Amino acid sequence: MENEISGKTRLAGLYALPARHSFSPIMHTTAFQATGVDAVYLSFDVQPGRLGESIQAIRDLEMLGVNLSMPHKMEAVKHMDELSQAARLIGAINTIVNQDGKLIGHITDGIGCMESLKQNKIDIIGKRMTILGAGGAATAIITQAAIDGVAAIDVFNIKDDFYQKIEPKLAMIAEETNCQIQLHDLADEKQLADALATSSLLVNATNIGMAPNIDQMPIPDEKVLRKDLPVFDVIYHPGETKLLKAAKATGATAVNGLGMLLFQGAAAFKLWTGKEMPVDQIQPLLENEIKK
Ligand code: NDP
């Protein structure tokens, strides 16, 4: 049933630069219609110098809230009245909820990943996992996994300037959550093989394997993969990376990043509306959009 726009229709949106390529408007507007929420979702190109004013507009225009993407995820934190535990630990947000003028910052990417694992019957709570990459997506996953009760996480990143910067942040997340988190050099093949030997999950959170570089793999040797090592790749384009193909060939569960994208949106939707997003209806729309 189509909702009619009225004087009471509320606004949600995406603040990013660029924002116009996003799948979020179709995802949320469809979900608003399906659940009878009188709201629309639009994407806005927000210049970095205008972020503060754009966030103030959420209060002034009584918006439900917004999602944030690059380059605003970290800068927006300082404009919040309150932060979720994950947002505080990470120092970044992708969702703002307007609670009667009080703005609360959340990060739902990690929630999306954990929910996608659950949907694929991958149980990692109380166990050990290995993650490749320590950037934005990786940090969100590491933090949510630690909050949710994953026992130990081995993180592998290239040993560049960023490596030194991420080390104290991972130490802080480990301390607050009681999860053992260790950072290693991605080039250390023996360390990677050792970590994977005791891991119940491998996550790729690097860009390696993403279109157009679809022939690349983030691991040096397929031999470290095995049937009882599920693999989750944050990449959703292509739908099956070279890493996921190799994992599947061993008989392991192989999951792409589409579910993470879907469930991070569902988590934001629930924060704004209190309702479950009809994910079965939204997933084919996303699959279609990605193919375009
Ligand atoms: P970032 O730039 O923040 O992080 C990228 C990570 O990959 C860093 O750890 C980076 O290391 C590493 N990396 C990049 N290139 C290489 C390379 N050639 N060799 C080894 N490591 C490399 O990006 P994001 O975390 O935002 O995004 C990463 C991926 O996750 C993208 O493919 C993105 O599309 C996907 N993503 C998926 C989401 C979903 O919902 N499914 C949500 C968000 C992102 P360093 O920084 O040291 O260079």
Short mmCIF file of N, CA and C in Angstrom, two decimals, residues 116-117 119-122 200-204 225-235 238-259:
data_model
loop_
_atom_site.label_atom_id
_atom_site.label_comp_id
_atom_site.label_asym_id
_atom_site.label_seq_id
_atom_site.Cartn_x
_atom_site.Cartn_y
_atom_site.Cartn_z
N SER A 116 23.88 -10.94 10.35
CA SER A 116 24.04 -11.74 9.14
C SER A 116 24.68 -13.09 9.47
N LEU A 117 25.65 -13.09 10.39
CA LEU A 117 26.26 -14.35 10.82
C LEU A 117 25.20 -15.26 11.44
N GLN A 119 21.96 -15.21 10.99
CA GLN A 119 21.02 -15.69 9.96
C GLN A 119 21.61 -16.86 9.17
N ASN A 120 22.95 -16.88 9.07
CA ASN A 120 23.62 -17.95 8.33
C ASN A 120 24.09 -19.08 9.25
N LYS A 121 23.55 -19.05 10.48
CA LYS A 121 23.82 -20.12 11.47
C LYS A 121 25.31 -20.25 11.79
N ILE A 122 26.01 -19.12 11.80
CA ILE A 122 27.42 -19.12 12.20
C ILE A 122 27.46 -18.61 13.64
N SER A 200 37.17 -19.94 14.59
CA SER A 200 35.89 -20.52 14.14
C SER A 200 35.26 -19.66 13.05
N LEU A 201 35.95 -18.59 12.65
CA LEU A 201 35.42 -17.71 11.59
C LEU A 201 36.56 -16.87 11.01
N LEU A 202 36.54 -16.70 9.68
CA LEU A 202 37.45 -15.75 9.02
C LEU A 202 36.58 -14.66 8.40
N VAL A 203 36.93 -13.40 8.72
CA VAL A 203 36.22 -12.26 8.13
C VAL A 203 37.19 -11.48 7.25
N ASN A 204 36.80 -11.20 6.01
CA ASN A 204 37.58 -10.25 5.21
C ASN A 204 36.91 -8.90 5.30
N LEU A 225 42.33 -22.37 4.32
CA LEU A 225 40.87 -22.52 4.42
C LEU A 225 40.53 -23.98 4.65
N ARG A 226 39.41 -24.20 5.32
CA ARG A 226 39.00 -25.59 5.57
C ARG A 226 37.48 -25.64 5.71
N LYS A 227 36.96 -26.84 5.66
CA LYS A 227 35.50 -27.04 5.66
C LYS A 227 34.82 -26.45 6.91
N ASP A 228 35.48 -26.58 8.07
CA ASP A 228 34.83 -26.09 9.29
C ASP A 228 35.27 -24.67 9.66
N LEU A 229 35.70 -23.90 8.64
CA LEU A 229 36.03 -22.48 8.87
C LEU A 229 35.11 -21.62 8.00
N PRO A 230 33.98 -21.15 8.56
CA PRO A 230 33.11 -20.27 7.77
C PRO A 230 33.84 -18.98 7.41
N VAL A 231 33.51 -18.44 6.25
CA VAL A 231 34.16 -17.20 5.80
C VAL A 231 33.08 -16.15 5.51
N PHE A 232 33.29 -14.97 6.10
CA PHE A 232 32.38 -13.83 5.87
C PHE A 232 33.17 -12.75 5.17
N ASP A 233 32.67 -12.27 4.04
CA ASP A 233 33.36 -11.20 3.30
C ASP A 233 32.47 -9.96 3.32
N VAL A 234 33.01 -8.81 3.76
CA VAL A 234 32.18 -7.59 3.81
C VAL A 234 31.79 -7.12 2.41
N ILE A 235 32.52 -7.60 1.41
CA ILE A 235 32.25 -7.17 0.02
C ILE A 235 30.95 -7.81 -0.48
N PRO A 238 31.78 -8.00 -6.22
CA PRO A 238 30.88 -9.06 -6.68
C PRO A 238 30.22 -9.82 -5.52
N GLY A 239 29.13 -10.48 -5.84
CA GLY A 239 28.40 -11.25 -4.83
C GLY A 239 29.22 -12.41 -4.29
N GLU A 240 30.14 -12.92 -5.12
CA GLU A 240 31.02 -13.99 -4.63
C GLU A 240 32.46 -13.63 -4.97
N THR A 241 33.23 -13.23 -3.97
CA THR A 241 34.63 -12.87 -4.20
C THR A 241 35.44 -14.14 -4.42
N LYS A 242 36.68 -13.95 -4.86
CA LYS A 242 37.57 -15.10 -5.06
C LYS A 242 37.74 -15.85 -3.73
N LEU A 243 37.81 -15.10 -2.63
CA LEU A 243 37.96 -15.72 -1.30
C LEU A 243 36.74 -16.60 -0.98
N LEU A 244 35.56 -16.06 -1.24
CA LEU A 244 34.34 -16.84 -0.94
C LEU A 244 34.25 -18.08 -1.82
N LYS A 245 34.66 -17.94 -3.08
CA LYS A 245 34.66 -19.11 -4.00
C LYS A 245 35.57 -20.19 -3.44
N ALA A 246 36.77 -19.77 -2.99
CA ALA A 246 37.75 -20.75 -2.46
C ALA A 246 37.20 -21.40 -1.19
N ALA A 247 36.55 -20.62 -0.34
CA ALA A 247 35.98 -21.16 0.90
C ALA A 247 34.89 -22.18 0.56
N LYS A 248 34.04 -21.81 -0.38
CA LYS A 248 32.94 -22.69 -0.80
C LYS A 248 33.48 -24.01 -1.34
N ALA A 249 34.60 -23.92 -2.07
CA ALA A 249 35.20 -25.13 -2.66
C ALA A 249 35.63 -26.14 -1.59
N THR A 250 35.91 -25.64 -0.38
CA THR A 250 36.29 -26.58 0.70
C THR A 250 35.04 -27.17 1.38
N GLY A 251 33.88 -26.60 1.03
CA GLY A 251 32.64 -27.05 1.66
C GLY A 251 32.23 -26.16 2.83
N ALA A 252 32.98 -25.07 3.04
CA ALA A 252 32.68 -24.17 4.17
C ALA A 252 31.50 -23.24 3.83
N THR A 253 30.87 -22.72 4.89
CA THR A 253 29.83 -21.71 4.70
C THR A 253 30.53 -20.42 4.25
N ALA A 254 30.03 -19.79 3.20
CA ALA A 254 30.65 -18.58 2.66
C ALA A 254 29.57 -17.51 2.50
N VAL A 255 29.75 -16.39 3.17
CA VAL A 255 28.69 -15.37 3.23
C VAL A 255 29.23 -14.02 2.74
N ASN A 256 28.51 -13.37 1.82
CA ASN A 256 28.96 -12.06 1.35
C ASN A 256 28.37 -10.92 2.21
N GLY A 257 28.75 -9.68 1.88
CA GLY A 257 28.41 -8.52 2.72
C GLY A 257 27.01 -7.96 2.54
N LEU A 258 26.20 -8.59 1.67
CA LEU A 258 24.87 -8.04 1.43
C LEU A 258 24.00 -8.07 2.70
N GLY A 259 24.11 -9.16 3.44
CA GLY A 259 23.33 -9.27 4.68
C GLY A 259 23.74 -8.22 5.69
#
